[in-house]
Amino acid sequence: MAQIQLRKLAHARSGDKGSHANIGLIAKQPAFYEILQREVTTERVATHFDEICDGEVSRYELPKLSAFNFFLRDALDGGGTVTLRIDAQGKTYSAALLRMMIEVSEQELKLVNG
Amino acid sequence: MAQIQLRKLAHARSGDKGSHANIGLIAKQPAFYEILQREVTTERVATHFDEICDGEVSRYELPKLSAFNFFLRDALDGGGTVTLRIDAQGKTYSAALLRMMIEVSEQELKLVNG
Amino acid sequence: MKTIRIGNGQAFWGDSALAPLLQVRHGELDYLMLDYLAEVTMSIMQKMRARDPEQGYARDFVPLMENLLPEILDRGVKVVANAGGVNPLACARAVMEVAEKLGLADRVKVGVVSGDDIMGNVDHILEAGERLANMETNAPLTDVRDQLASANAYFGAFPIAEALAQGADIVITGRCTDASLAVGPLIHEFGWQPDDWDLLSAATIAGHVIECGAQTTGGNCMADWEQVEDMAHIGYPIAEFSEDGSFVVTKPEQMGGRVNVASVTEQLLYEIGDPNEYKTADVICDFTTIELEQIGPNRVRVSQIKGKPAPDYFKVSMSYAGGYKTTGTLVYGWPDAVKKAQAADRIVRKRLDDLNLNFDTIHTEILGANACHGSALSGPPDEDIAEVQLRIGVRGSDKKSIRRFTHEIAPLVCNGPPNVTGYFGGRSRVEEVIAYWPALMDKQYAEPLVTLFGE
Amino acid sequence: MKTIRIGNGQAFWGDSALAPLLQVRHGELDYLMLDYLAEVTMSIMQKMRARDPEQGYARDFVPLMENLLPEILDRGVKVVANAGGVNPLACARAVMEVAEKLGLADRVKVGVVSGDDIMGNVDHILEAGERLANMETNAPLTDVRDQLASANAYFGAFPIAEALAQGADIVITGRCTDASLAVGPLIHEFGWQPDDWDLLSAATIAGHVIECGAQTTGGNCMADWEQVEDMAHIGYPIAEFSEDGSFVVTKPEQMGGRVNVASVTEQLLYEIGDPNEYKTADVICDFTTIELEQIGPNRVRVSQIKGKPAPDYFKVSMSYAGGYKTTGTLVYGWPDAVKKAQAADRIVRKRLDDLNLNFDTIHTEILGANACHGSALSGPPDEDIAEVQLRIGVRGSDKKSIRRFTHEIAPLVCNGPPNVTGYFGGRSRVEEVIAYWPALMDKQYAEPLVTLFGE
């Protein structure tokens, strides 16, 4: 087993919906989709964003796009016009998710490293 | 001989005079004054501040205070109200000077490391 | 097979002033879609209209039309824009003035979609039994009724199609779902009915993909961003929509940027909730069946889109006065920049304590160390960092406390940790917080109104 | 031996609002000295007076006096402040109004030193043969005569002593050398003559040491800054001046901070040129003979000060309209934050090139990497930095170009590198540059005028 950073396997984009944020997480290759599905669980994302997100996290699957949508409730200190955060609309939360360390098998590691 | 950073031997304060800046450099102990006198020359300071200072550098000695005053002409992109620099009044130039690496003998090094 | 080319030339109020011009010139467009309205924008426009009853729309749209008008008339490109903000009729009047100034008034028809502003009817709607509860908290609107500043229904695309059917060359709307700006022209061109769910869903997704401008063509894209070509001259996106309900995302060939599956996927997922049920006034879209295919350089085909019957309510976007806030900043330089900023923060908080002020929140960020992702995710800061910016924000309902806070930043320059700068803007401005109140409302309570200018 | 205690309670306009109060309460003062005028401040006040002829002084001084007046009268503390800015008479009128409101008008005399404003005489002075050449560039004033916004002579301390001799409890000045605010009381108390060079020099240096407030008592001090005690409640400095021309620097015992040789030395060297010849209107000071001695906890004795005859000219501080400037900012987040900011900078510069705009300077800084000390000194940036702030500034005489630049920042949010935020302030404000023109002028061309209010 090996620990690697999520950004090796995926890219992402994030934004706001009122006081919630969403992060679209996209596998760099369709073959990585299952690794993301296993590793980037709702629970792990909620823990990862503990300091930022005050509400629940939901995960939605979009296998045809090799992607997931994460919905983070109350993750913007009240939303775009209310918040005191510099990232008022969660535009950098995409990268925050990609900081996550995930566990992959040696075989998967080879796949990722191409 | 050894290379050490000036901040080991000195502290400093800086500010503006119109479009010029000054830096007061003060030996942490009177015994360091002569090292500063030898190492922190007008020429070396001018080279050190090449990117920041467009004019001449002058050095003034204040041995009774174990200190020097450096006067940097045209070092503020036009001065406090004109400049586009975040450090409009050169308040952090003191620390910039303390980045300088200077050369000391082994004996002096012992003195500095106390 | 008939195709219609819709290009986006503006992703938000403040986007590139040149983009619409270049899109018209190089995009071979049938329609130019311009999106000016973020949720944040509506509250800004509200403040503008409060100061001047002839304002409250995206002012930049008027000089833009002055530049574009001759060219769009010559090329036969129609414009659909939500530039109307909270005052679409005033916006249309200003555009007609420009047309007259250019001697083109007899060649231009401007259609306006209004009626989304339900501010005057809120009490009636509440009395009729709608709670207008906050979708996020479920609190009833009565909680903030007295502070309410604006209330607008998110209309769909049919009123836009109606304006085009009446002959409008330019359609100006107030609040409508962003994607409608693309869906309206497609309804008009293809003659769709309100229950063409799959087609309406496909058109909505086409609108969603292009509504954020260059975010689809390589801008703000994490996938291989360094490989995006000539970002300085990035082309804005075009949806080439076929009558079969598929579309191709592309950009003007002559311009920079990159349209590939990665950038289109990032944008598909931008600002959505449940991808099985993306709701607009006209349809519920399903994102999970979408298929993407790179069919040529900078051409991505989007197909297999399904839709479900529209909800029987409008989403309503309301704003209300929610107190005050301000953020004070200082820059601390090397060495030990983070330590100094932290010490300064502790000093300010102690002094605020002594003053017995009243805040709902005090929030500190150290830019360079933990501002975007917080301390836990950002990891230990670089001890040798060149400088950081300390940002202390306060929010609350007591304006005096917020104002008093603004006096506590500058003194640190002489009475706090050393090597401090970046304080030349003076005391920070106390801002009124305009908070956002999203709700649902039965469609009977708002009626789109189409008006034509220039007949 | 007679000693006089002068405390500083304000280092600049915007310094701690509580400091003067605490200094009066705990400092056992004879005089409270308040410094409001940086060079930058004069140009801000100039703009204020242009908008309203009853403004142009440090407004905060008036509510401060409202708070302090009963206490300073009870304790017999006199106040000397350059709060008058470019409108000392208006400032004095406002203070007298406050005294009346408090029912203390019959117990207060306010002395005003004016006459430093030579704006109305500039042409006369030029015709009389003075060049008023820029001390920094030697260019003649005629180069910027048409853009001239203000012209003030730096007066010395004798007019302040005169106001005190006339019985003033509060002395309000316009432009004078900062140290004069301390020298004036000492002249008055000790009865010095204009040729008491050593004493005037010592008093000037005492004023210089305390004029920047807490910078003498552990604030903004690089020497062991982490060891400074209770910086949240830092005491402001006091000079305890003896008739022999030595003085002790100290602070109120009850308060935090630290007075030691290191902090006093840093402040001695603050904003000086040639230490052999520090010139004011009253004397030329020599800093090279000064001796410092720690004579007790938070007590540093300053002695052995020498002075030389005063110059026969006044320094004149002038300001003129020098074009326009603005700075646009964006925040780029991890990963590769610096690379993204650099790419964005290249994009903006290319777009500005395309627009054919006219700037004197375009200046880019990346806060977190090179903003304070430049790239060469800051060294390679941390590749893993949490975020940086990109700051692009432009300056020039063509206002349209500067304004057009402000439209080029926000678009990067969607059409530039990814993970960008921090753009919610809207377009940056175009500022008029008020530039500074220091010159020398024969003393005959300006006459200090002392006026007493409240008799």
mmCIF file with all atom_site columns, C-alpha atoms in Angstrom, chain C residues 297-419:
data_model
loop_
_atom_site.group_PDB
_atom_site.id
_atom_site.type_symbol
_atom_site.label_atom_id
_atom_site.label_alt_id
_atom_site.label_comp_id
_atom_site.label_asym_id
_atom_site.label_entity_id
_atom_site.label_seq_id
_atom_site.pdbx_PDB_ins_code
_atom_site.Cartn_x
_atom_site.Cartn_y
_atom_site.Cartn_z
_atom_site.occupancy
_atom_site.B_iso_or_equiv
_atom_site.pdbx_formal_charge
_atom_site.auth_seq_id
_atom_site.auth_comp_id
_atom_site.auth_asym_id
_atom_site.auth_atom_id
_atom_site.pdbx_PDB_model_num
ATOM 1   C CA . PRO C 1 297 ? -9.568  20.053 -32.024 1.00 0.00 ? 297 PRO C CA 1
ATOM 2   C CA . ASN C 1 298 ? -11.382 22.282 -29.524 1.00 0.00 ? 298 ASN C CA 1
ATOM 3   C CA . ARG C 1 299 ? -14.658 20.511 -30.266 1.00 0.00 ? 299 ARG C CA 1
ATOM 4   C CA . VAL C 1 300 ? -16.402 18.446 -27.585 1.00 0.00 ? 300 VAL C CA 1
ATOM 5   C CA . ARG C 1 301 ? -19.721 16.777 -28.326 1.00 0.00 ? 301 ARG C CA 1
ATOM 6   C CA . VAL C 1 302 ? -22.256 16.589 -25.474 1.00 0.00 ? 302 VAL C CA 1
ATOM 7   C CA . SER C 1 303 ? -25.084 14.083 -25.879 1.00 0.00 ? 303 SER C CA 1
ATOM 8   C CA . GLN C 1 304 ? -27.475 11.603 -24.244 1.00 0.00 ? 304 GLN C CA 1
ATOM 9   C CA . ILE C 1 305 ? -29.097 14.225 -22.083 1.00 0.00 ? 305 ILE C CA 1
ATOM 10  C CA . LYS C 1 306 ? -32.360 13.406 -20.353 1.00 0.00 ? 306 LYS C CA 1
ATOM 11  C CA . GLY C 1 307 ? -34.878 15.686 -18.692 1.00 0.00 ? 307 GLY C CA 1
ATOM 12  C CA . LYS C 1 308 ? -37.801 15.403 -16.314 1.00 0.00 ? 308 LYS C CA 1
ATOM 13  C CA . PRO C 1 309 ? -40.951 17.515 -15.881 1.00 0.00 ? 309 PRO C CA 1
ATOM 14  C CA . ALA C 1 310 ? -40.405 20.980 -14.479 1.00 0.00 ? 310 ALA C CA 1
ATOM 15  C CA . PRO C 1 311 ? -41.113 21.732 -10.836 1.00 0.00 ? 311 PRO C CA 1
ATOM 16  C CA . ASP C 1 312 ? -44.322 23.609 -10.151 1.00 0.00 ? 312 ASP C CA 1
ATOM 17  C CA . TYR C 1 313 ? -42.548 26.338 -8.230  1.00 0.00 ? 313 TYR C CA 1
ATOM 18  C CA . PHE C 1 314 ? -40.151 29.153 -8.952  1.00 0.00 ? 314 PHE C CA 1
ATOM 19  C CA . LYS C 1 315 ? -36.988 29.522 -7.002  1.00 0.00 ? 315 LYS C CA 1
ATOM 20  C CA . VAL C 1 316 ? -36.989 32.974 -5.415  1.00 0.00 ? 316 VAL C CA 1
ATOM 21  C CA . SER C 1 317 ? -33.840 34.901 -4.630  1.00 0.00 ? 317 SER C CA 1
ATOM 22  C CA . MET C 1 318 ? -34.252 37.367 -1.799  1.00 0.00 ? 318 MET C CA 1
ATOM 23  C CA . SER C 1 319 ? -31.797 39.599 -0.004  1.00 0.00 ? 319 SER C CA 1
ATOM 24  C CA . TYR C 1 320 ? -31.985 41.282 3.355   1.00 0.00 ? 320 TYR C CA 1
ATOM 25  C CA . ALA C 1 321 ? -29.939 43.614 5.516   1.00 0.00 ? 321 ALA C CA 1
ATOM 26  C CA . GLY C 1 322 ? -27.946 41.328 7.776   1.00 0.00 ? 322 GLY C CA 1
ATOM 27  C CA . GLY C 1 323 ? -25.742 43.595 9.846   1.00 0.00 ? 323 GLY C CA 1
ATOM 28  C CA . TYR C 1 324 ? -22.266 44.959 9.220   1.00 0.00 ? 324 TYR C CA 1
ATOM 29  C CA . LYS C 1 325 ? -18.761 43.757 8.568   1.00 0.00 ? 325 LYS C CA 1
ATOM 30  C CA . THR C 1 326 ? -15.267 44.937 7.823   1.00 0.00 ? 326 THR C CA 1
ATOM 31  C CA . THR C 1 327 ? -11.805 43.464 7.399   1.00 0.00 ? 327 THR C CA 1
ATOM 32  C CA . GLY C 1 328 ? -8.602  45.139 8.523   1.00 0.00 ? 328 GLY C CA 1
ATOM 33  C CA . THR C 1 329 ? -5.285  44.121 6.977   1.00 0.00 ? 329 THR C CA 1
ATOM 34  C CA . LEU C 1 330 ? -1.579  44.589 7.648   1.00 0.00 ? 330 LEU C CA 1
ATOM 35  C CA . VAL C 1 331 ? 1.509   43.073 6.041   1.00 0.00 ? 331 VAL C CA 1
ATOM 36  C CA . TYR C 1 332 ? 4.253   41.529 8.182   1.00 0.00 ? 332 TYR C CA 1
ATOM 37  C CA . GLY C 1 333 ? 7.647   40.985 6.571   1.00 0.00 ? 333 GLY C CA 1
ATOM 38  C CA . TRP C 1 334 ? 10.445  38.480 6.995   1.00 0.00 ? 334 TRP C CA 1
ATOM 39  C CA . PRO C 1 335 ? 11.796  37.205 9.389   1.00 0.00 ? 335 PRO C CA 1
ATOM 40  C CA . ASP C 1 336 ? 9.193   35.258 11.392  1.00 0.00 ? 336 ASP C CA 1
ATOM 41  C CA . ALA C 1 337 ? 6.394   36.901 9.439   1.00 0.00 ? 337 ALA C CA 1
ATOM 42  C CA . VAL C 1 338 ? 3.764   34.377 10.512  1.00 0.00 ? 338 VAL C CA 1
ATOM 43  C CA . LYS C 1 339 ? 4.728   34.618 14.186  1.00 0.00 ? 339 LYS C CA 1
ATOM 44  C CA . LYS C 1 340 ? 4.465   38.398 14.037  1.00 0.00 ? 340 LYS C CA 1
ATOM 45  C CA . ALA C 1 341 ? 1.066   38.259 12.395  1.00 0.00 ? 341 ALA C CA 1
ATOM 46  C CA . GLN C 1 342 ? -0.135  35.810 15.028  1.00 0.00 ? 342 GLN C CA 1
ATOM 47  C CA . ALA C 1 343 ? 1.168   38.041 17.808  1.00 0.00 ? 343 ALA C CA 1
ATOM 48  C CA . ALA C 1 344 ? -0.560  41.058 16.261  1.00 0.00 ? 344 ALA C CA 1
ATOM 49  C CA . ASP C 1 345 ? -3.800  39.103 16.069  1.00 0.00 ? 345 ASP C CA 1
ATOM 50  C CA . ARG C 1 346 ? -3.578  38.229 19.770  1.00 0.00 ? 346 ARG C CA 1
ATOM 51  C CA . ILE C 1 347 ? -2.935  41.890 20.612  1.00 0.00 ? 347 ILE C CA 1
ATOM 52  C CA . VAL C 1 348 ? -5.930  43.097 18.623  1.00 0.00 ? 348 VAL C CA 1
ATOM 53  C CA . ARG C 1 349 ? -8.212  40.512 20.193  1.00 0.00 ? 349 ARG C CA 1
ATOM 54  C CA . LYS C 1 350 ? -7.059  41.484 23.686  1.00 0.00 ? 350 LYS C CA 1
ATOM 55  C CA . ARG C 1 351 ? -7.656  45.166 22.957  1.00 0.00 ? 351 ARG C CA 1
ATOM 56  C CA . LEU C 1 352 ? -11.095 44.395 21.518  1.00 0.00 ? 352 LEU C CA 1
ATOM 57  C CA . ASP C 1 353 ? -11.887 42.444 24.685  1.00 0.00 ? 353 ASP C CA 1
ATOM 58  C CA . ASP C 1 354 ? -10.908 45.441 26.806  1.00 0.00 ? 354 ASP C CA 1
ATOM 59  C CA . LEU C 1 355 ? -13.209 47.668 24.767  1.00 0.00 ? 355 LEU C CA 1
ATOM 60  C CA . ASN C 1 356 ? -16.171 45.397 25.447  1.00 0.00 ? 356 ASN C CA 1
ATOM 61  C CA . LEU C 1 357 ? -17.366 45.486 21.866  1.00 0.00 ? 357 LEU C CA 1
ATOM 62  C CA . ASN C 1 358 ? -20.093 43.378 20.415  1.00 0.00 ? 358 ASN C CA 1
ATOM 63  C CA . PHE C 1 359 ? -19.385 41.062 17.457  1.00 0.00 ? 359 PHE C CA 1
ATOM 64  C CA . ASP C 1 360 ? -21.047 37.931 16.113  1.00 0.00 ? 360 ASP C CA 1
ATOM 65  C CA . THR C 1 361 ? -17.774 36.738 14.602  1.00 0.00 ? 361 THR C CA 1
ATOM 66  C CA . ILE C 1 362 ? -14.109 37.658 14.626  1.00 0.00 ? 362 ILE C CA 1
ATOM 67  C CA . HIS C 1 363 ? -12.215 35.829 11.898  1.00 0.00 ? 363 HIS C CA 1
ATOM 68  C CA . THR C 1 364 ? -8.466  35.867 11.340  1.00 0.00 ? 364 THR C CA 1
ATOM 69  C CA . GLU C 1 365 ? -6.626  34.678 8.253   1.00 0.00 ? 365 GLU C CA 1
ATOM 70  C CA . ILE C 1 366 ? -2.944  34.857 7.464   1.00 0.00 ? 366 ILE C CA 1
ATOM 71  C CA . LEU C 1 367 ? -2.550  35.198 3.715   1.00 0.00 ? 367 LEU C CA 1
ATOM 72  C CA . GLY C 1 368 ? 0.477   33.168 2.704   1.00 0.00 ? 368 GLY C CA 1
ATOM 73  C CA . ALA C 1 369 ? -0.127  30.616 5.446   1.00 0.00 ? 369 ALA C CA 1
ATOM 74  C CA . ASN C 1 370 ? -3.745  29.592 5.932   1.00 0.00 ? 370 ASN C CA 1
ATOM 75  C CA . ALA C 1 371 ? -6.203  32.026 4.317   1.00 0.00 ? 371 ALA C CA 1
ATOM 76  C CA . CYS C 1 372 ? -7.839  29.812 1.692   1.00 0.00 ? 372 CYS C CA 1
ATOM 77  C CA . HIS C 1 373 ? -7.783  26.334 3.213   1.00 0.00 ? 373 HIS C CA 1
ATOM 78  C CA . GLY C 1 374 ? -7.466  26.971 6.950   1.00 0.00 ? 374 GLY C CA 1
ATOM 79  C CA . SER C 1 375 ? -4.594  25.941 9.204   1.00 0.00 ? 375 SER C CA 1
ATOM 80  C CA . ALA C 1 376 ? -5.250  22.209 9.347   1.00 0.00 ? 376 ALA C CA 1
ATOM 81  C CA . LEU C 1 377 ? -5.142  21.669 5.578   1.00 0.00 ? 377 LEU C CA 1
ATOM 82  C CA . SER C 1 378 ? -2.486  24.257 4.765   1.00 0.00 ? 378 SER C CA 1
ATOM 83  C CA . GLY C 1 379 ? 0.085   22.581 6.986   1.00 0.00 ? 379 GLY C CA 1
ATOM 84  C CA . PRO C 1 380 ? 2.911   24.304 8.835   1.00 0.00 ? 380 PRO C CA 1
ATOM 85  C CA . PRO C 1 381 ? 3.758   27.667 7.244   1.00 0.00 ? 381 PRO C CA 1
ATOM 86  C CA . ASP C 1 382 ? 7.141   28.395 5.681   1.00 0.00 ? 382 ASP C CA 1
ATOM 87  C CA . GLU C 1 383 ? 9.248   29.893 8.482   1.00 0.00 ? 383 GLU C CA 1
ATOM 88  C CA . ASP C 1 384 ? 11.243  31.830 5.944   1.00 0.00 ? 384 ASP C CA 1
ATOM 89  C CA . ILE C 1 385 ? 8.272   33.286 4.063   1.00 0.00 ? 385 ILE C CA 1
ATOM 90  C CA . ALA C 1 386 ? 8.942   36.708 2.512   1.00 0.00 ? 386 ALA C CA 1
ATOM 91  C CA . GLU C 1 387 ? 5.847   38.288 4.041   1.00 0.00 ? 387 GLU C CA 1
ATOM 92  C CA . VAL C 1 388 ? 2.255   37.553 4.977   1.00 0.00 ? 388 VAL C CA 1
ATOM 93  C CA . GLN C 1 389 ? -0.884  39.619 5.105   1.00 0.00 ? 389 GLN C CA 1
ATOM 94  C CA . LEU C 1 390 ? -2.781  39.537 8.388   1.00 0.00 ? 390 LEU C CA 1
ATOM 95  C CA . ARG C 1 391 ? -6.526  39.800 7.770   1.00 0.00 ? 391 ARG C CA 1
ATOM 96  C CA . ILE C 1 392 ? -8.850  40.302 10.734  1.00 0.00 ? 392 ILE C CA 1
ATOM 97  C CA . GLY C 1 393 ? -12.533 40.470 9.915   1.00 0.00 ? 393 GLY C CA 1
ATOM 98  C CA . VAL C 1 394 ? -15.450 41.248 12.211  1.00 0.00 ? 394 VAL C CA 1
ATOM 99  C CA . ARG C 1 395 ? -19.181 40.913 11.648  1.00 0.00 ? 395 ARG C CA 1
ATOM 100 C CA . GLY C 1 396 ? -22.176 41.802 13.758  1.00 0.00 ? 396 GLY C CA 1
ATOM 101 C CA . SER C 1 397 ? -25.300 43.844 14.115  1.00 0.00 ? 397 SER C CA 1
ATOM 102 C CA . ASP C 1 398 ? -23.797 46.646 16.217  1.00 0.00 ? 398 ASP C CA 1
ATOM 103 C CA . LYS C 1 399 ? -22.430 49.154 13.710  1.00 0.00 ? 399 LYS C CA 1
ATOM 104 C CA . LYS C 1 400 ? -20.596 51.137 16.395  1.00 0.00 ? 400 LYS C CA 1
ATOM 105 C CA . SER C 1 401 ? -18.585 48.086 17.419  1.00 0.00 ? 401 SER C CA 1
ATOM 106 C CA . ILE C 1 402 ? -17.676 47.326 13.828  1.00 0.00 ? 402 ILE C CA 1
ATOM 107 C CA . ARG C 1 403 ? -16.601 50.937 13.266  1.00 0.00 ? 403 ARG C CA 1
ATOM 108 C CA . ARG C 1 404 ? -14.603 51.009 16.497  1.00 0.00 ? 404 ARG C CA 1
ATOM 109 C CA . PHE C 1 405 ? -12.769 47.897 15.346  1.00 0.00 ? 405 PHE C CA 1
ATOM 110 C CA . THR C 1 406 ? -11.489 49.740 12.274  1.00 0.00 ? 406 THR C CA 1
ATOM 111 C CA . HIS C 1 407 ? -9.523  52.048 14.600  1.00 0.00 ? 407 HIS C CA 1
ATOM 112 C CA . GLU C 1 408 ? -7.575  49.139 16.061  1.00 0.00 ? 408 GLU C CA 1
ATOM 113 C CA . ILE C 1 409 ? -5.490  48.161 13.019  1.00 0.00 ? 409 ILE C CA 1
ATOM 114 C CA . ALA C 1 410 ? -3.313  51.160 12.117  1.00 0.00 ? 410 ALA C CA 1
ATOM 115 C CA . PRO C 1 411 ? -1.967  51.652 15.683  1.00 0.00 ? 411 PRO C CA 1
ATOM 116 C CA . LEU C 1 412 ? -0.187  48.288 15.377  1.00 0.00 ? 412 LEU C CA 1
ATOM 117 C CA . VAL C 1 413 ? 2.203   49.927 12.953  1.00 0.00 ? 413 VAL C CA 1
ATOM 118 C CA . CYS C 1 414 ? 3.973   51.619 15.845  1.00 0.00 ? 414 CYS C CA 1
ATOM 119 C CA . ASN C 1 415 ? 2.730   49.681 18.848  1.00 0.00 ? 415 ASN C CA 1
ATOM 120 C CA . GLY C 1 416 ? 2.855   46.052 17.698  1.00 0.00 ? 416 GLY C CA 1
ATOM 121 C CA . PRO C 1 417 ? 5.373   43.562 16.288  1.00 0.00 ? 417 PRO C CA 1
ATOM 122 C CA . PRO C 1 418 ? 8.090   44.892 13.932  1.00 0.00 ? 418 PRO C CA 1
ATOM 123 C CA . ASN C 1 419 ? 8.505   44.952 10.132  1.00 0.00 ? 419 ASN C CA 1
#
